[in-house]
């Protein structure tokens, strides 16, 4: 029989974990609030930089990659008849997204591979020029047929937010690392074919009143603090949704 001391210790541990999750959520909401406050400035700066004559950054065309969802704000991977659909909204610079990727990126891939879930990846861009470049490159990787591999590679080498990372050269290097070496990817990136797609995804994110990244929805139901979820907790949430479907 569990002693009263052991029960008290378990309750204390549970309370500490809950407090830690709430603190992580407050930090994420604060970050997003600040980002939203300067969002207009960020977008204006990004547009100016992208359109500046002689700049290394291309001018976007507003195009949506082939293979995107009908709404144009994501890329779906997996069987359309899978028991559940997982919508995953992220920014390539978001450090909390990096945490979720490290813990649960492999789980998402396994859920697709075993037919449990269809995953829709939504690469929003609200943290600056670097995010726009990464989302644009991700769209090019969609056309190359390796979006998930490329996403995983970018997060594995995620730069510090606002540090000037995800340069053209780095994005090309990461593409080669996952087997994308054809000239069409480089042309897609250099010409800025999808330079504005991150903004399109961001608009959809705001329309759905999603306030923070990472945001993970299972059949439309948002998970609370996905960045703080262990792989086991995430799997349990998916299993629960499958049972309810």
mmCIF file of C-alpha atoms in Angstrom:
data_model
loop_
_atom_site.group_PDB
_atom_site.id
_atom_site.type_symbol
_atom_site.label_atom_id
_atom_site.label_comp_id
_atom_site.label_asym_id
_atom_site.label_seq_id
_atom_site.Cartn_x
_atom_site.Cartn_y
_atom_site.Cartn_z
ATOM 1 C CA UNK A 1 0.000 0.000 0.000
ATOM 2 C CA UNK A 2 1.320 3.425 -0.852
ATOM 3 C CA UNK A 3 2.296 5.356 2.279
ATOM 4 C CA UNK A 4 0.936 8.809 3.023
ATOM 5 C CA UNK A 5 4.437 10.212 2.553
ATOM 6 C CA UNK A 6 4.719 8.626 -0.885
ATOM 7 C CA UNK A 7 1.300 9.957 -1.859
ATOM 8 C CA UNK A 8 2.241 13.429 -0.686
ATOM 9 C CA UNK A 9 5.492 13.245 -2.629
ATOM 10 C CA UNK A 10 3.625 12.196 -5.779
ATOM 11 C CA UNK A 11 1.155 15.062 -5.377
ATOM 12 C CA UNK A 12 4.006 17.514 -4.898
ATOM 13 C CA UNK A 13 5.770 16.248 -7.993
ATOM 14 C CA UNK A 14 2.563 16.542 -10.024
ATOM 15 C CA UNK A 15 2.024 20.092 -8.778
ATOM 16 C CA UNK A 16 5.598 21.077 -9.660
ATOM 17 C CA UNK A 17 5.190 19.638 -13.149
ATOM 18 C CA UNK A 18 1.912 21.510 -13.620
ATOM 19 C CA UNK A 19 3.504 24.761 -12.447
ATOM 20 C CA UNK A 20 6.429 24.217 -14.818
ATOM 21 C CA UNK A 21 4.050 23.686 -17.736
ATOM 22 C CA UNK A 22 2.081 26.803 -16.873
ATOM 23 C CA UNK A 23 5.290 28.826 -16.683
ATOM 24 C CA UNK A 24 6.434 27.528 -20.077
ATOM 25 C CA UNK A 25 3.032 28.440 -21.505
ATOM 26 C CA UNK A 26 3.228 31.959 -20.020
ATOM 27 C CA UNK A 27 6.663 32.417 -21.546
ATOM 28 C CA UNK A 28 5.424 31.284 -24.950
ATOM 29 C CA UNK A 29 2.369 33.533 -24.803
ATOM 30 C CA UNK A 30 4.550 36.486 -23.828
ATOM 31 C CA UNK A 31 6.854 35.800 -26.748
ATOM 32 C CA UNK A 32 3.924 35.582 -29.158
ATOM 33 C CA UNK A 33 2.371 38.725 -27.706
ATOM 34 C CA UNK A 34 5.552 40.672 -28.325
ATOM 35 C CA UNK A 35 5.817 39.175 -31.797
ATOM 36 C CA UNK A 36 2.238 40.161 -32.579
ATOM 37 C CA UNK A 37 2.936 43.681 -31.383
ATOM 38 C CA UNK A 38 5.722 44.127 -33.882
ATOM 39 C CA UNK A 39 4.267 41.885 -36.576
ATOM 40 C CA UNK A 40 3.330 44.737 -38.900
ATOM 41 C CA UNK A 41 6.818 46.169 -38.644
ATOM 42 C CA UNK A 42 8.372 42.760 -39.294
ATOM 43 C CA UNK A 43 6.229 42.196 -42.367
ATOM 44 C CA UNK A 44 7.001 45.643 -43.750
ATOM 45 C CA UNK A 45 10.717 45.146 -43.195
ATOM 46 C CA UNK A 46 10.581 41.711 -44.784
ATOM 47 C CA UNK A 47 8.776 43.047 -47.847
ATOM 48 C CA UNK A 48 11.218 45.914 -48.187
ATOM 49 C CA UNK A 49 14.197 43.607 -47.891
ATOM 50 C CA UNK A 50 12.739 41.048 -50.270
ATOM 51 C CA UNK A 51 11.969 43.694 -52.852
ATOM 52 C CA UNK A 52 15.120 45.790 -52.491
ATOM 53 C CA UNK A 53 17.055 46.149 -55.688
ATOM 54 C CA UNK A 54 20.378 44.328 -55.614
ATOM 55 C CA UNK A 55 19.423 42.390 -52.498
ATOM 56 C CA UNK A 56 20.333 38.734 -52.168
ATOM 57 C CA UNK A 57 16.710 38.151 -51.155
ATOM 58 C CA UNK A 58 14.230 37.494 -53.986
ATOM 59 C CA UNK A 59 10.883 39.159 -54.520
ATOM 60 C CA UNK A 60 8.040 36.786 -53.725
ATOM 61 C CA UNK A 61 5.292 35.847 -56.140
ATOM 62 C CA UNK A 62 2.624 34.824 -53.636
ATOM 63 C CA UNK A 63 2.577 31.320 -55.108
ATOM 64 C CA UNK A 64 1.430 28.225 -53.229
ATOM 65 C CA UNK A 65 3.430 25.010 -53.681
ATOM 66 C CA UNK A 66 1.968 22.111 -55.585
ATOM 67 C CA UNK A 67 1.000 19.495 -53.066
ATOM 68 C CA UNK A 68 -0.326 22.049 -50.572
ATOM 69 C CA UNK A 69 -3.712 21.485 -48.965
ATOM 70 C CA UNK A 70 -6.801 22.895 -50.661
ATOM 71 C CA UNK A 71 -6.720 25.807 -48.211
ATOM 72 C CA UNK A 72 -3.168 26.555 -49.336
ATOM 73 C CA UNK A 73 -1.764 26.906 -45.818
ATOM 74 C CA UNK A 74 -0.144 23.531 -45.252
ATOM 75 C CA UNK A 75 1.307 20.339 -46.658
ATOM 76 C CA UNK A 76 -0.354 17.043 -45.790
ATOM 77 C CA UNK A 77 1.611 13.830 -45.361
ATOM 78 C CA UNK A 78 0.036 10.425 -44.861
ATOM 79 C CA UNK A 79 -3.078 8.490 -45.746
ATOM 80 C CA UNK A 80 -6.153 10.673 -46.174
ATOM 81 C CA UNK A 81 -8.198 7.869 -44.572
ATOM 82 C CA UNK A 82 -6.021 7.690 -41.435
ATOM 83 C CA UNK A 83 -8.024 7.601 -38.166
ATOM 84 C CA UNK A 84 -6.911 11.090 -37.103
ATOM 85 C CA UNK A 85 -5.561 14.263 -38.669
ATOM 86 C CA UNK A 86 -2.882 16.249 -36.856
ATOM 87 C CA UNK A 87 -2.393 19.907 -37.765
ATOM 88 C CA UNK A 88 1.024 21.179 -36.723
ATOM 89 C CA UNK A 89 1.670 24.941 -36.868
ATOM 90 C CA UNK A 90 5.231 26.149 -36.380
ATOM 91 C CA UNK A 91 7.819 28.800 -37.171
ATOM 92 C CA UNK A 92 11.261 27.519 -38.137
ATOM 93 C CA UNK A 93 12.904 30.004 -35.736
ATOM 94 C CA UNK A 94 10.602 29.293 -32.791
ATOM 95 C CA UNK A 95 12.699 27.724 -29.996
ATOM 96 C CA UNK A 96 9.666 26.006 -28.471
ATOM 97 C CA UNK A 97 8.944 24.472 -31.872
ATOM 98 C CA UNK A 98 12.504 23.201 -31.788
ATOM 99 C CA UNK A 99 11.795 21.546 -28.445
ATOM 100 C CA UNK A 100 8.646 19.906 -29.788
ATOM 101 C CA UNK A 101 10.518 18.710 -32.881
ATOM 102 C CA UNK A 102 13.338 17.172 -30.871
ATOM 103 C CA UNK A 103 10.918 15.196 -28.711
ATOM 104 C CA UNK A 104 7.983 14.514 -30.992
ATOM 105 C CA UNK A 105 9.130 15.004 -34.575
ATOM 106 C CA UNK A 106 10.046 11.297 -34.753
ATOM 107 C CA UNK A 107 6.658 10.400 -33.271
ATOM 108 C CA UNK A 108 4.864 12.318 -36.022
ATOM 109 C CA UNK A 109 6.825 10.442 -38.655
ATOM 110 C CA UNK A 110 6.032 7.098 -37.028
ATOM 111 C CA UNK A 111 2.329 7.932 -36.808
ATOM 112 C CA UNK A 112 2.284 8.625 -40.538
ATOM 113 C CA UNK A 113 4.327 5.521 -41.353
ATOM 114 C CA UNK A 114 2.035 3.153 -39.446
ATOM 115 C CA UNK A 115 -1.128 4.749 -40.825
ATOM 116 C CA UNK A 116 -2.347 6.149 -37.515
ATOM 117 C CA UNK A 117 -2.356 9.792 -38.550
ATOM 118 C CA UNK A 118 -2.336 12.185 -41.448
ATOM 119 C CA UNK A 119 -0.128 15.145 -40.527
ATOM 120 C CA UNK A 120 -0.535 18.618 -41.994
ATOM 121 C CA UNK A 121 2.537 20.833 -41.621
ATOM 122 C CA UNK A 122 1.878 24.596 -41.473
ATOM 123 C CA UNK A 123 5.135 26.643 -41.624
ATOM 124 C CA UNK A 124 4.078 30.117 -40.507
ATOM 125 C CA UNK A 125 6.575 32.977 -40.620
ATOM 126 C CA UNK A 126 6.253 35.647 -37.937
ATOM 127 C CA UNK A 127 9.731 35.899 -36.417
ATOM 128 C CA UNK A 128 11.483 37.786 -39.202
ATOM 129 C CA UNK A 129 13.314 37.387 -42.481
ATOM 130 C CA UNK A 130 14.914 34.107 -41.475
ATOM 131 C CA UNK A 131 11.484 32.548 -41.017
ATOM 132 C CA UNK A 132 10.386 33.721 -44.460
ATOM 133 C CA UNK A 133 13.475 32.199 -46.032
ATOM 134 C CA UNK A 134 12.996 28.877 -44.245
ATOM 135 C CA UNK A 135 9.303 28.636 -45.149
ATOM 136 C CA UNK A 136 10.135 29.442 -48.763
ATOM 137 C CA UNK A 137 12.790 26.726 -48.834
ATOM 138 C CA UNK A 138 10.393 24.252 -47.216
ATOM 139 C CA UNK A 139 7.911 24.919 -50.026
ATOM 140 C CA UNK A 140 10.650 24.236 -52.562
ATOM 141 C CA UNK A 141 11.362 20.969 -50.740
ATOM 142 C CA UNK A 142 7.690 20.072 -51.118
ATOM 143 C CA UNK A 143 8.143 20.227 -54.881
ATOM 144 C CA UNK A 144 11.308 18.153 -54.547
ATOM 145 C CA UNK A 145 9.315 15.482 -52.731
ATOM 146 C CA UNK A 146 11.167 15.626 -49.394
ATOM 147 C CA UNK A 147 9.317 18.132 -47.190
ATOM 148 C CA UNK A 148 9.438 16.177 -43.927
ATOM 149 C CA UNK A 149 13.097 15.276 -44.305
ATOM 150 C CA UNK A 150 13.950 18.894 -45.036
ATOM 151 C CA UNK A 151 11.876 20.220 -42.136
ATOM 152 C CA UNK A 152 13.634 17.805 -39.809
ATOM 153 C CA UNK A 153 17.042 18.886 -41.099
ATOM 154 C CA UNK A 154 16.266 22.590 -40.656
ATOM 155 C CA UNK A 155 15.123 22.097 -37.076
ATOM 156 C CA UNK A 156 18.150 19.926 -36.328
ATOM 157 C CA UNK A 157 20.294 22.943 -37.251
ATOM 158 C CA UNK A 158 17.983 25.651 -35.940
ATOM 159 C CA UNK A 159 19.819 28.963 -35.484
ATOM 160 C CA UNK A 160 19.247 31.297 -32.590
ATOM 161 C CA UNK A 161 16.205 33.440 -33.218
ATOM 162 C CA UNK A 162 17.011 36.646 -35.105
ATOM 163 C CA UNK A 163 20.675 35.728 -35.584
ATOM 164 C CA UNK A 164 20.639 35.952 -39.374
ATOM 165 C CA UNK A 165 20.518 32.201 -39.889
ATOM 166 C CA UNK A 166 18.855 30.205 -42.628
ATOM 167 C CA UNK A 167 20.905 31.951 -45.283
ATOM 168 C CA UNK A 168 20.559 30.909 -48.910
ATOM 169 C CA UNK A 169 23.818 28.982 -48.703
ATOM 170 C CA UNK A 170 22.762 27.178 -45.537
ATOM 171 C CA UNK A 171 19.359 26.307 -46.961
ATOM 172 C CA UNK A 172 21.037 24.799 -50.015
ATOM 173 C CA UNK A 173 23.451 22.859 -47.813
ATOM 174 C CA UNK A 174 20.591 21.440 -45.762
ATOM 175 C CA UNK A 175 18.830 20.415 -48.960
ATOM 176 C CA UNK A 176 21.868 18.495 -50.146
ATOM 177 C CA UNK A 177 22.061 16.789 -46.744
ATOM 178 C CA UNK A 178 18.635 15.207 -47.296
ATOM 179 C CA UNK A 179 19.236 14.263 -50.909
ATOM 180 C CA UNK A 180 17.869 17.333 -52.690
ATOM 181 C CA UNK A 181 20.580 18.286 -55.130
ATOM 182 C CA UNK A 182 18.764 19.116 -58.351
ATOM 183 C CA UNK A 183 18.952 22.509 -60.022
ATOM 184 C CA UNK A 184 15.203 23.063 -59.741
ATOM 185 C CA UNK A 185 15.386 23.398 -55.946
ATOM 186 C CA UNK A 186 18.123 26.009 -56.184
ATOM 187 C CA UNK A 187 16.176 27.879 -58.854
ATOM 188 C CA UNK A 188 13.027 27.751 -56.720
ATOM 189 C CA UNK A 189 14.910 29.201 -53.767
ATOM 190 C CA UNK A 190 16.914 31.777 -55.712
ATOM 191 C CA UNK A 191 13.953 33.052 -57.699
ATOM 192 C CA UNK A 192 11.826 33.337 -54.586
ATOM 193 C CA UNK A 193 9.018 31.258 -56.014
ATOM 194 C CA UNK A 194 7.426 30.822 -52.584
ATOM 195 C CA UNK A 195 8.986 33.720 -50.708
ATOM 196 C CA UNK A 196 5.600 34.937 -49.455
ATOM 197 C CA UNK A 197 4.089 31.592 -48.548
ATOM 198 C CA UNK A 198 5.059 31.914 -44.888
ATOM 199 C CA UNK A 199 2.890 35.037 -44.706
ATOM 200 C CA UNK A 200 -0.001 33.159 -46.309
ATOM 201 C CA UNK A 201 0.286 30.466 -43.642
ATOM 202 C CA UNK A 202 0.524 33.111 -40.927
ATOM 203 C CA UNK A 203 -2.687 34.752 -42.154
ATOM 204 C CA UNK A 204 -4.458 31.390 -41.933
ATOM 205 C CA UNK A 205 -3.036 30.843 -38.464
ATOM 206 C CA UNK A 206 -4.396 34.191 -37.288
ATOM 207 C CA UNK A 207 -7.768 33.550 -38.964
ATOM 208 C CA UNK A 208 -8.046 30.380 -36.887
ATOM 209 C CA UNK A 209 -7.138 32.377 -33.762
ATOM 210 C CA UNK A 210 -4.076 30.268 -33.063
ATOM 211 C CA UNK A 211 -2.035 32.413 -30.710
ATOM 212 C CA UNK A 212 1.232 30.554 -30.231
ATOM 213 C CA UNK A 213 3.598 28.091 -31.817
ATOM 214 C CA UNK A 214 3.998 25.238 -31.726
ATOM 215 C CA UNK A 215 0.278 24.596 -32.039
ATOM 216 C CA UNK A 216 -0.809 20.990 -32.448
ATOM 217 C CA UNK A 217 -4.420 20.088 -33.130
ATOM 218 C CA UNK A 218 -5.692 16.514 -33.262
ATOM 219 C CA UNK A 219 -8.912 16.381 -35.252
ATOM 220 C CA UNK A 220 -9.352 20.070 -34.532
ATOM 221 C CA UNK A 221 -8.734 19.849 -30.786
ATOM 222 C CA UNK A 222 -5.709 21.822 -29.620
ATOM 223 C CA UNK A 223 -3.234 20.222 -27.244
ATOM 224 C CA UNK A 224 -2.267 22.194 -24.176
ATOM 225 C CA UNK A 225 1.432 23.128 -24.181
ATOM 226 C CA UNK A 226 2.653 20.651 -26.828
ATOM 227 C CA UNK A 227 6.217 21.922 -26.419
ATOM 228 C CA UNK A 228 6.224 20.511 -22.903
ATOM 229 C CA UNK A 229 4.857 17.092 -23.854
ATOM 230 C CA UNK A 230 7.001 14.006 -23.699
ATOM 231 C CA UNK A 231 6.805 11.475 -26.517
ATOM 232 C CA UNK A 232 4.747 9.169 -24.301
ATOM 233 C CA UNK A 233 2.308 11.947 -23.424
ATOM 234 C CA UNK A 234 1.939 12.918 -27.057
ATOM 235 C CA UNK A 235 1.337 9.335 -28.126
ATOM 236 C CA UNK A 236 -1.248 8.952 -25.376
ATOM 237 C CA UNK A 237 -3.104 12.027 -26.643
ATOM 238 C CA UNK A 238 -3.128 10.607 -30.169
ATOM 239 C CA UNK A 239 -4.263 7.181 -28.939
ATOM 240 C CA UNK A 240 -7.115 8.816 -27.042
ATOM 241 C CA UNK A 241 -8.206 10.648 -30.200
ATOM 242 C CA UNK A 242 -8.024 7.441 -32.230
ATOM 243 C CA UNK A 243 -10.218 5.660 -29.692
ATOM 244 C CA UNK A 244 -12.736 8.498 -29.824
ATOM 245 C CA UNK A 245 -12.810 8.633 -33.620
#
